Coordinates of C-alpha atoms in Angstrom, one line a residue:
X1 CA 0.0 -0.2 0.0
X2 CA 1.2 3.7 -0.7
X3 CA 0.0 7.0 0.3
X4 CA -2.4 8.9 -1.7
X5 CA 0.4 11.3 -3.3
X6 CA 2.6 8.0 -3.9
X7 CA -0.3 6.3 -5.5
X8 CA -1.1 9.3 -7.9
X9 CA 2.8 9.6 -9.0
X10 CA 2.9 5.6 -9.9
X11 CA -0.5 6.1 -11.7
X12 CA 0.6 9.3 -13.8
X13 CA 4.1 8.0 -14.3
X14 CA 3.1 4.9 -16.2
X15 CA 4.4 2.6 -13.5
X16 CA 1.2 0.9 -13.0
X17 CA 0.7 0.5 -16.8
X18 CA 1.6 -3.2 -17.0
X19 CA -0.9 -4.3 -14.5
X20 CA -3.6 -1.9 -16.4
X21 CA -2.9 -3.5 -19.4
X22 CA -3.6 -7.0 -18.2
X23 CA -7.3 -5.5 -16.8
X24 CA -8.0 -3.6 -20.2
X25 CA -6.4 -5.7 -23.0
X26 CA -4.7 -2.6 -24.4
X27 CA -1.5 -0.7 -24.3
X28 CA 0.1 2.9 -24.8
X29 CA -2.4 5.8 -25.0
X30 CA -5.4 3.5 -25.0
X31 CA -5.0 3.2 -21.3
X32 CA -5.1 6.6 -20.7
X33 CA -9.0 6.7 -20.1
X34 CA -8.3 3.7 -17.5
X35 CA -5.5 5.7 -15.9
X36 CA -7.8 8.7 -15.4
X37 CA -10.6 6.5 -14.2
X38 CA -8.3 5.7 -11.0
X39 CA -7.0 9.0 -10.4
X40 CA -10.9 10.2 -10.2
X41 CA -11.3 7.5 -8.0
X42 CA -8.7 8.4 -5.9
X43 CA -10.0 12.2 -5.9
X44 CA -13.4 10.8 -4.9
X45 CA -12.1 8.8 -2.1
X46 CA -10.3 11.6 -0.8
X47 CA -13.5 13.7 -0.5
X48 CA -15.4 11.2 1.0
X49 CA -12.8 9.9 3.7
X50 CA -10.0 12.5 3.8
X51 CA -6.2 11.9 4.2
X52 CA -5.7 8.2 4.4
X53 CA -2.5 7.0 5.8
X54 CA -2.2 4.7 2.8
X55 CA -4.5 3.4 0.2
X56 CA -4.8 0.4 -2.3
X57 CA -6.3 -0.1 -5.7
X58 CA -8.3 -3.1 -6.6
X59 CA -10.4 -4.2 -9.8
X60 CA -12.6 -7.0 -10.2
X61 CA -14.1 -7.7 -13.7
X62 CA -17.3 -8.5 -15.2
X63 CA -17.6 -12.0 -17.0
X64 CA -19.2 -13.4 -20.2
X65 CA -20.7 -16.9 -20.3
X66 CA -18.9 -18.4 -23.6
X67 CA -20.6 -21.9 -23.4
X68 CA -23.0 -24.0 -21.2
X69 CA -26.3 -22.1 -20.6
X70 CA -27.9 -23.0 -17.4
X71 CA -25.7 -26.0 -16.8
X72 CA -23.8 -24.9 -13.7
X73 CA -26.8 -25.7 -11.4
X74 CA -26.9 -29.1 -12.6
X75 CA -23.1 -29.8 -11.8
X76 CA -22.2 -29.4 -15.4
X77 CA -19.7 -27.8 -17.8
X78 CA -19.3 -23.9 -18.4
X79 CA -16.9 -22.0 -20.4
X80 CA -16.5 -18.4 -19.2
X81 CA -14.4 -15.4 -19.8
X82 CA -13.7 -12.1 -17.6
X83 CA -14.0 -8.9 -19.6
X84 CA -12.4 -5.3 -19.8
X85 CA -15.6 -3.9 -18.0
X86 CA -14.9 -4.0 -14.1
X87 CA -15.8 -2.7 -10.8
X88 CA -12.4 -0.7 -9.1
X89 CA -12.1 0.5 -5.7
X90 CA -9.9 2.6 -3.8
X91 CA -9.5 1.4 0.0
X92 CA -7.7 1.9 3.3
X93 CA -7.7 -0.1 6.3
X94 CA -9.8 0.5 9.5
X95 CA -9.1 -0.7 13.0
X96 CA -12.4 0.2 14.6
X97 CA -14.5 -2.5 13.5
X98 CA -16.5 -0.5 10.7
X99 CA -16.7 -0.8 7.0
X100 CA -17.7 2.4 5.2
X101 CA -18.2 1.6 1.4
X102 CA -19.5 4.3 -1.3
X103 CA -20.4 3.3 -4.7
X104 CA -20.7 6.0 -7.4
X105 CA -24.3 7.2 -7.8
X106 CA -25.2 5.4 -4.6
X107 CA -25.5 6.0 -0.9
X108 CA -22.8 5.1 1.7
X109 CA -23.1 1.4 3.0
X110 CA -22.1 1.4 6.5
X111 CA -21.7 -1.6 8.8
X112 CA -20.3 -2.5 12.4
X113 CA -18.4 -5.8 12.5
X114 CA -19.4 -6.4 16.2
X115 CA -22.3 -8.4 14.8
X116 CA -21.5 -10.8 12.1
X117 CA -24.5 -13.0 12.0
X118 CA -27.1 -12.3 8.7
X119 CA -29.2 -9.4 9.5
X120 CA -32.8 -9.9 7.8
X121 CA -33.1 -6.2 6.9
X122 CA -30.2 -6.0 5.1
X123 CA -31.4 -8.7 2.5
X124 CA -30.9 -7.9 -1.0
X125 CA -28.6 -5.0 0.0
X126 CA -24.8 -4.5 -0.8
X127 CA -24.5 -4.0 3.3
X128 CA -25.5 -8.1 3.5
X129 CA -22.7 -8.8 1.0
X130 CA -20.0 -6.8 3.2
X131 CA -21.2 -8.5 6.3
X132 CA -21.1 -12.1 4.9
X133 CA -17.8 -11.6 3.1
X134 CA -16.3 -10.1 6.5
X135 CA -17.9 -12.8 8.2
X136 CA -16.6 -15.7 6.1
X137 CA -13.0 -14.3 6.7
X138 CA -13.1 -13.6 10.3
X139 CA -14.6 -17.4 10.4
X140 CA -11.5 -18.6 8.4
X141 CA -9.0 -17.2 11.0
X142 CA -8.5 -13.7 9.0
X143 CA -10.4 -11.2 11.6
X144 CA -11.5 -8.3 9.5
X145 CA -11.0 -5.2 11.2
X146 CA -13.0 -2.5 8.9
X147 CA -12.1 -0.4 5.9
X148 CA -13.1 2.3 3.9
X149 CA -13.4 1.9 0.0
X150 CA -14.8 3.9 -2.6
X151 CA -16.0 2.3 -5.8
X152 CA -16.9 2.8 -9.5
X153 CA -18.2 0.2 -11.9
X154 CA -18.6 0.1 -15.8
X155 CA -20.1 -3.5 -15.5
X156 CA -23.6 -3.1 -17.4
X157 CA -26.4 -4.1 -15.0
X158 CA -29.0 -6.2 -16.1
X159 CA -26.7 -7.4 -19.1
X160 CA -25.6 -11.0 -18.0
X161 CA -22.1 -9.8 -17.2
X162 CA -22.7 -10.2 -13.3
X163 CA -22.3 -7.0 -11.5
X164 CA -23.1 -8.4 -8.3
X165 CA -20.5 -11.2 -8.4
X166 CA -17.8 -8.5 -9.7
X167 CA -18.7 -6.7 -6.6
X168 CA -18.3 -9.8 -4.5
X169 CA -15.0 -10.6 -5.8
X170 CA -13.9 -6.8 -5.3
X171 CA -14.5 -7.0 -1.6
X172 CA -13.0 -10.7 -1.5
X173 CA -9.9 -9.1 -2.7
X174 CA -9.9 -6.0 -0.3
X175 CA -10.2 -8.3 2.7
X176 CA -7.6 -10.9 1.4
X177 CA -4.9 -8.1 0.9
X178 CA -5.5 -6.2 4.1
X179 CA -6.5 -8.8 6.3
X180 CA -5.1 -12.2 5.2
X181 CA -2.0 -11.2 3.4
X182 CA -3.1 -12.6 0.1
X183 CA -3.0 -16.3 1.2
X184 CA -6.5 -16.8 -0.1
X185 CA -6.9 -17.9 -3.5
X186 CA -9.1 -16.9 -6.4
X187 CA -11.3 -19.9 -6.1
X188 CA -11.9 -19.6 -2.3
X189 CA -12.6 -15.7 -2.7
X190 CA -15.4 -16.9 -5.5
X191 CA -16.7 -19.4 -2.9
X192 CA -16.8 -16.6 0.2
X193 CA -18.7 -14.3 -2.5
X194 CA -21.2 -17.1 -3.5
X195 CA -21.6 -17.8 0.4
X196 CA -22.2 -14.2 1.3
X197 CA -24.9 -14.0 -1.5
X198 CA -26.6 -17.4 -0.4
X199 CA -26.7 -16.9 3.2
X200 CA -26.5 -13.2 3.7
X201 CA -27.9 -11.5 0.3
X202 CA -30.9 -14.3 0.2
X203 CA -30.0 -15.5 -3.3
X204 CA -29.6 -19.0 -3.9
X205 CA -27.0 -18.4 -6.9
X206 CA -24.6 -20.9 -8.2
X207 CA -20.8 -20.6 -8.2
X208 CA -20.3 -19.8 -12.1
X209 CA -20.2 -15.8 -11.9
X210 CA -18.0 -15.6 -9.0
X211 CA -15.6 -18.0 -10.4
X212 CA -15.3 -16.4 -13.8
X213 CA -14.9 -13.0 -12.3
X214 CA -12.4 -14.3 -9.6
X215 CA -10.2 -16.4 -11.5
X216 CA -10.1 -14.6 -15.0
X217 CA -9.1 -15.3 -18.4
X218 CA -11.2 -17.8 -20.3
X219 CA -11.8 -20.7 -18.3
X220 CA -13.8 -24.2 -18.7
X221 CA -15.2 -24.9 -15.2
X222 CA -16.4 -28.5 -14.3
X223 CA -18.9 -28.3 -11.4
X224 CA -19.7 -31.9 -10.7
X225 CA -17.5 -32.3 -7.9
X226 CA -17.7 -30.1 -4.8
X227 CA -14.1 -28.3 -5.7
X228 CA -14.8 -27.2 -9.1
X229 CA -12.1 -28.3 -11.8
X230 CA -10.5 -25.3 -13.7
X231 CA -9.2 -25.5 -17.5
X232 CA -7.8 -22.7 -19.1
X233 CA -8.4 -21.8 -22.5
X234 CA -7.5 -18.2 -23.3
X235 CA -8.0 -16.7 -26.6
X236 CA -7.1 -13.7 -28.5
X237 CA -10.0 -12.6 -30.2
X238 CA -8.6 -10.1 -32.2
X239 CA -5.6 -12.3 -33.6
X240 CA -8.5 -14.7 -34.6
X241 CA -10.1 -11.4 -36.9
X242 CA -13.4 -11.3 -34.5
X243 CA -14.8 -9.1 -31.8
X244 CA -17.3 -9.9 -29.0
X245 CA -20.3 -8.1 -28.7
X246 CA -23.3 -8.0 -26.1
X247 CA -26.3 -6.4 -27.4
X248 CA -28.9 -5.0 -25.1
X249 CA -32.4 -6.3 -26.5
X250 CA -34.3 -3.9 -24.4
X251 CA -36.4 -6.5 -22.8
X252 CA -37.9 -5.8 -19.2
X253 CA -36.6 -8.0 -16.6
X254 CA -39.5 -7.4 -14.3
X255 CA -41.7 -10.4 -13.1
X256 CA -39.4 -13.2 -14.8
X257 CA -38.4 -14.9 -11.2
X258 CA -40.8 -17.5 -11.8
X259 CA -39.4 -18.1 -15.7
X260 CA -35.7 -18.4 -14.0
X261 CA -36.9 -20.5 -11.2
X262 CA -38.5 -22.9 -13.6
X263 CA -35.4 -23.9 -15.4
X264 CA -33.7 -25.8 -12.7
X265 CA -36.7 -26.8 -10.9
X266 CA -37.6 -28.8 -14.2
X267 CA -34.1 -30.1 -14.7
X268 CA -33.9 -31.3 -11.2
X269 CA -37.4 -32.9 -11.5
X270 CA -36.1 -35.0 -14.4
X271 CA -32.7 -35.9 -12.5
X272 CA -35.4 -36.8 -9.5
X273 CA -37.2 -39.1 -11.8
X274 CA -34.0 -40.9 -13.2
X275 CA -33.0 -41.5 -9.3
X276 CA -30.6 -38.6 -9.4
X277 CA -30.0 -35.2 -7.4
X278 CA -28.9 -33.1 -10.6
X279 CA -28.7 -34.0 -14.4
X280 CA -24.9 -34.5 -14.2
X281 CA -25.5 -37.6 -12.0
X282 CA -27.6 -39.3 -14.7
X283 CA -27.3 -39.2 -18.6
X284 CA -29.2 -38.7 -21.8
X285 CA -29.5 -42.3 -22.6
X286 CA -31.0 -43.1 -19.3
X287 CA -33.9 -40.1 -20.1
X288 CA -34.5 -41.7 -23.6
X289 CA -34.6 -45.1 -22.0
X290 CA -37.5 -43.8 -19.8
X291 CA -38.9 -41.4 -21.8
X292 CA -42.7 -42.1 -21.6
X293 CA -42.9 -42.1 -18.1
X294 CA -40.4 -39.1 -17.9
X295 CA -43.1 -37.3 -20.1
X296 CA -45.9 -38.1 -18.0
X297 CA -44.3 -37.2 -14.5
X298 CA -42.3 -34.1 -15.4
X299 CA -44.1 -32.7 -18.7
X300 CA -42.6 -32.4 -22.1
X301 CA -40.7 -28.9 -21.5
X302 CA -38.9 -30.3 -18.5
X303 CA -37.8 -33.1 -20.9
X304 CA -36.7 -30.8 -23.8
X305 CA -34.6 -28.7 -21.1
X306 CA -32.8 -31.9 -19.7
X307 CA -31.8 -32.8 -23.5
X308 CA -30.3 -29.4 -23.8
X309 CA -28.3 -30.0 -20.7
X310 CA -27.1 -33.2 -22.0
X311 CA -25.9 -31.3 -25.3
X312 CA -24.7 -28.0 -24.0
X313 CA -22.9 -29.8 -20.8
X314 CA -21.2 -32.3 -23.6
X315 CA -20.4 -29.1 -25.9
X316 CA -18.5 -27.1 -23.3
X317 CA -15.2 -29.4 -23.4
X318 CA -15.4 -29.7 -27.2
X319 CA -15.4 -25.5 -27.1
X320 CA -12.3 -25.5 -24.7
X321 CA -10.6 -27.9 -26.4
X322 CA -11.2 -26.0 -29.9
X323 CA -9.8 -23.0 -28.2
X324 CA -6.6 -24.6 -26.9
X325 CA -6.1 -26.2 -30.2
X326 CA -6.4 -22.6 -32.2
X327 CA -9.6 -24.0 -34.0
X328 CA -11.6 -21.1 -33.7
X329 CA -14.1 -21.9 -36.6
X330 CA -14.7 -25.2 -34.9
X331 CA -15.7 -23.0 -31.6
X332 CA -17.9 -21.0 -33.7
X333 CA -19.8 -23.7 -34.5
X334 CA -20.4 -25.1 -31.1
X335 CA -21.4 -21.7 -30.2
X336 CA -24.3 -21.6 -32.9
X337 CA -25.4 -25.1 -31.9
X338 CA -25.6 -23.8 -28.1
X339 CA -28.0 -20.8 -29.5
X340 CA -29.9 -23.2 -31.3
X341 CA -30.0 -25.9 -28.3
X342 CA -31.2 -22.9 -25.9
X343 CA -33.9 -21.5 -28.4
X344 CA -35.8 -24.7 -29.4
X345 CA -35.2 -26.9 -26.1
X346 CA -34.0 -24.8 -23.1
X347 CA -36.6 -22.2 -24.4
X348 CA -35.0 -19.2 -22.5
X349 CA -35.2 -16.9 -25.5
X350 CA -39.0 -15.5 -25.2
X351 CA -41.4 -16.0 -21.8
X352 CA -44.5 -16.4 -24.0
X353 CA -46.4 -14.0 -21.4
X354 CA -46.7 -11.5 -23.9
X355 CA -46.3 -13.0 -27.3
X356 CA -45.9 -9.8 -29.0
X357 CA -43.0 -9.0 -27.2
X358 CA -40.1 -11.2 -28.1
X359 CA -37.1 -8.7 -27.8
X360 CA -34.4 -11.3 -27.4
X361 CA -35.5 -13.6 -30.2
X362 CA -35.9 -10.4 -32.5
X363 CA -32.5 -9.6 -31.4
X364 CA -30.8 -13.0 -32.3
X365 CA -32.7 -13.0 -35.8
X366 CA -31.3 -9.4 -36.5
X367 CA -27.9 -10.4 -35.6
X368 CA -28.4 -13.7 -38.0
X369 CA -29.6 -11.5 -40.8
X370 CA -26.4 -9.0 -40.4
X371 CA -23.8 -11.8 -39.9
X372 CA -25.2 -13.7 -43.3
X373 CA -23.5 -16.7 -42.3
X374 CA -20.2 -15.5 -40.5
X375 CA -19.6 -15.3 -36.8
X376 CA -22.0 -16.7 -34.4
X377 CA -25.2 -15.5 -32.2
X378 CA -26.7 -16.9 -29.3
X379 CA -28.5 -15.9 -26.0
X380 CA -26.5 -14.7 -23.5
X381 CA -26.9 -15.6 -19.8
X382 CA -30.1 -16.4 -17.9
X383 CA -32.2 -15.7 -20.8
X384 CA -35.8 -14.5 -21.2
X385 CA -34.6 -10.6 -21.1
X386 CA -31.5 -9.0 -21.3
X387 CA -28.6 -9.6 -23.8
X388 CA -27.5 -11.5 -26.8
X389 CA -23.9 -12.7 -27.7
X390 CA -22.3 -12.5 -30.8
X391 CA -19.0 -13.2 -32.4
X392 CA -18.5 -10.4 -35.3
X393 CA -15.6 -10.5 -38.0
X394 CA -13.8 -7.4 -37.5
X395 CA -14.0 -6.4 -41.2
X396 CA -17.8 -6.0 -40.9
X397 CA -17.9 -4.7 -37.0
X398 CA -18.4 -1.3 -37.8
X399 CA -21.4 -1.9 -40.2
X400 CA -22.7 -4.5 -37.8
X401 CA -22.8 -2.2 -34.8
X402 CA -24.4 0.6 -36.7
X403 CA -27.0 -1.5 -38.4
X404 CA -28.0 -3.1 -34.8
X405 CA -28.1 0.1 -33.1
X406 CA -30.5 1.6 -35.7
X407 CA -32.8 -1.1 -34.7
X408 CA -32.0 -1.5 -30.7
X409 CA -31.2 2.1 -29.6
X410 CA -27.9 4.0 -29.7
X411 CA -25.4 2.4 -27.3
X412 CA -27.3 -1.0 -26.8
X413 CA -24.0 -2.9 -28.8
X414 CA -21.2 -3.4 -26.4
X415 CA -18.0 -4.3 -28.0
X416 CA -15.9 -6.1 -25.3
X417 CA -12.3 -7.3 -24.8
X418 CA -11.8 -10.6 -22.9
X419 CA -9.1 -9.8 -20.2
X420 CA -6.3 -12.2 -18.6
X421 CA -6.7 -11.3 -14.8
X422 CA -9.4 -11.9 -12.7
X423 CA -9.8 -10.2 -9.1
X424 CA -6.7 -8.2 -8.5
X425 CA -4.8 -5.7 -6.2
X426 CA -3.5 -3.3 -8.8
X427 CA 0.1 -2.8 -8.0
X428 CA 3.2 -1.4 -9.7

């Protein structure tokens, strides 16, 4: 850690540029806006909290799901990558048992650490995540004495890029640096974030989002065992001649809780009918051998969703291997197949609550027309509302973006870069 003056000098001199280039996948003058963003965050920290003896800088990325749609909650395989949109923090240690965190555009979260049990009134708030992460670090032998932090985020909310997981990983890295001497690894930080979200925030999420944000790079994750297995599959999209675009369909997320919850519930119903807890513990062959009985007991949509799981779960290792082997064309074919499976079998593209409004489906159709057989497109994340993912050849990127935004609206096509670093203490 360094003083505010020392940290500003390190940033302005370019001493931190090597670290910043890992976060934002660019170099040289392209780093200037990111450097300026940290400088402005330091100034905002100073205004909120005054002169701190020493400060530290942190970053945690958003993530994009590259393969495996709704497979993680069934103990399946997922391919995910961290992106150059992130949450950053300027933080300083406190010793009085208080955490004060101010996020740009939001009120101050203040908690005292003399009580580390879940607080019912804090559910669904960032304060609950602060308390839960501090509680787990303390329980694991790293007592948290408190900190001040100012954060700012460009992780798009409601985009499927996991802003909540990025926040959890950010706080986990602050606690790891200040109170655990950096001894907690990236997987453990992800698990602590999931624990806080499950137990303190009150959301029964899986572990994929936190893992992708915490570990960083492009990773294949196998969730079949209690300790997820990670396989690296980093790829340089620019070298392959493609850009990663996330398109905001403009669909409303309201009243979709039942649609999202039905997917794991129906998949688990099929698993239970086959004598398993989750689908990864059984097989497509077992499903097909018992298809008439499963249709009667679970319904046809559940059968289709189970078939999607078996297809996409087997698809992820092939996608991972294609990236490792430099066969990007094979990877794109698997992305297309995943998109078709999500649309036909998983059925998380349209809710059918209001047939006239099918924004995600129209966005996918628009992308397919614009790509004209090149690249690939699929639903992104949980589905039903939100975003679509497209791999766009660089030679048609400008025209693709302009045409997409002519329909969806200005600023609705986000061109992202994959970054190599996960949650990190930003240093020189």
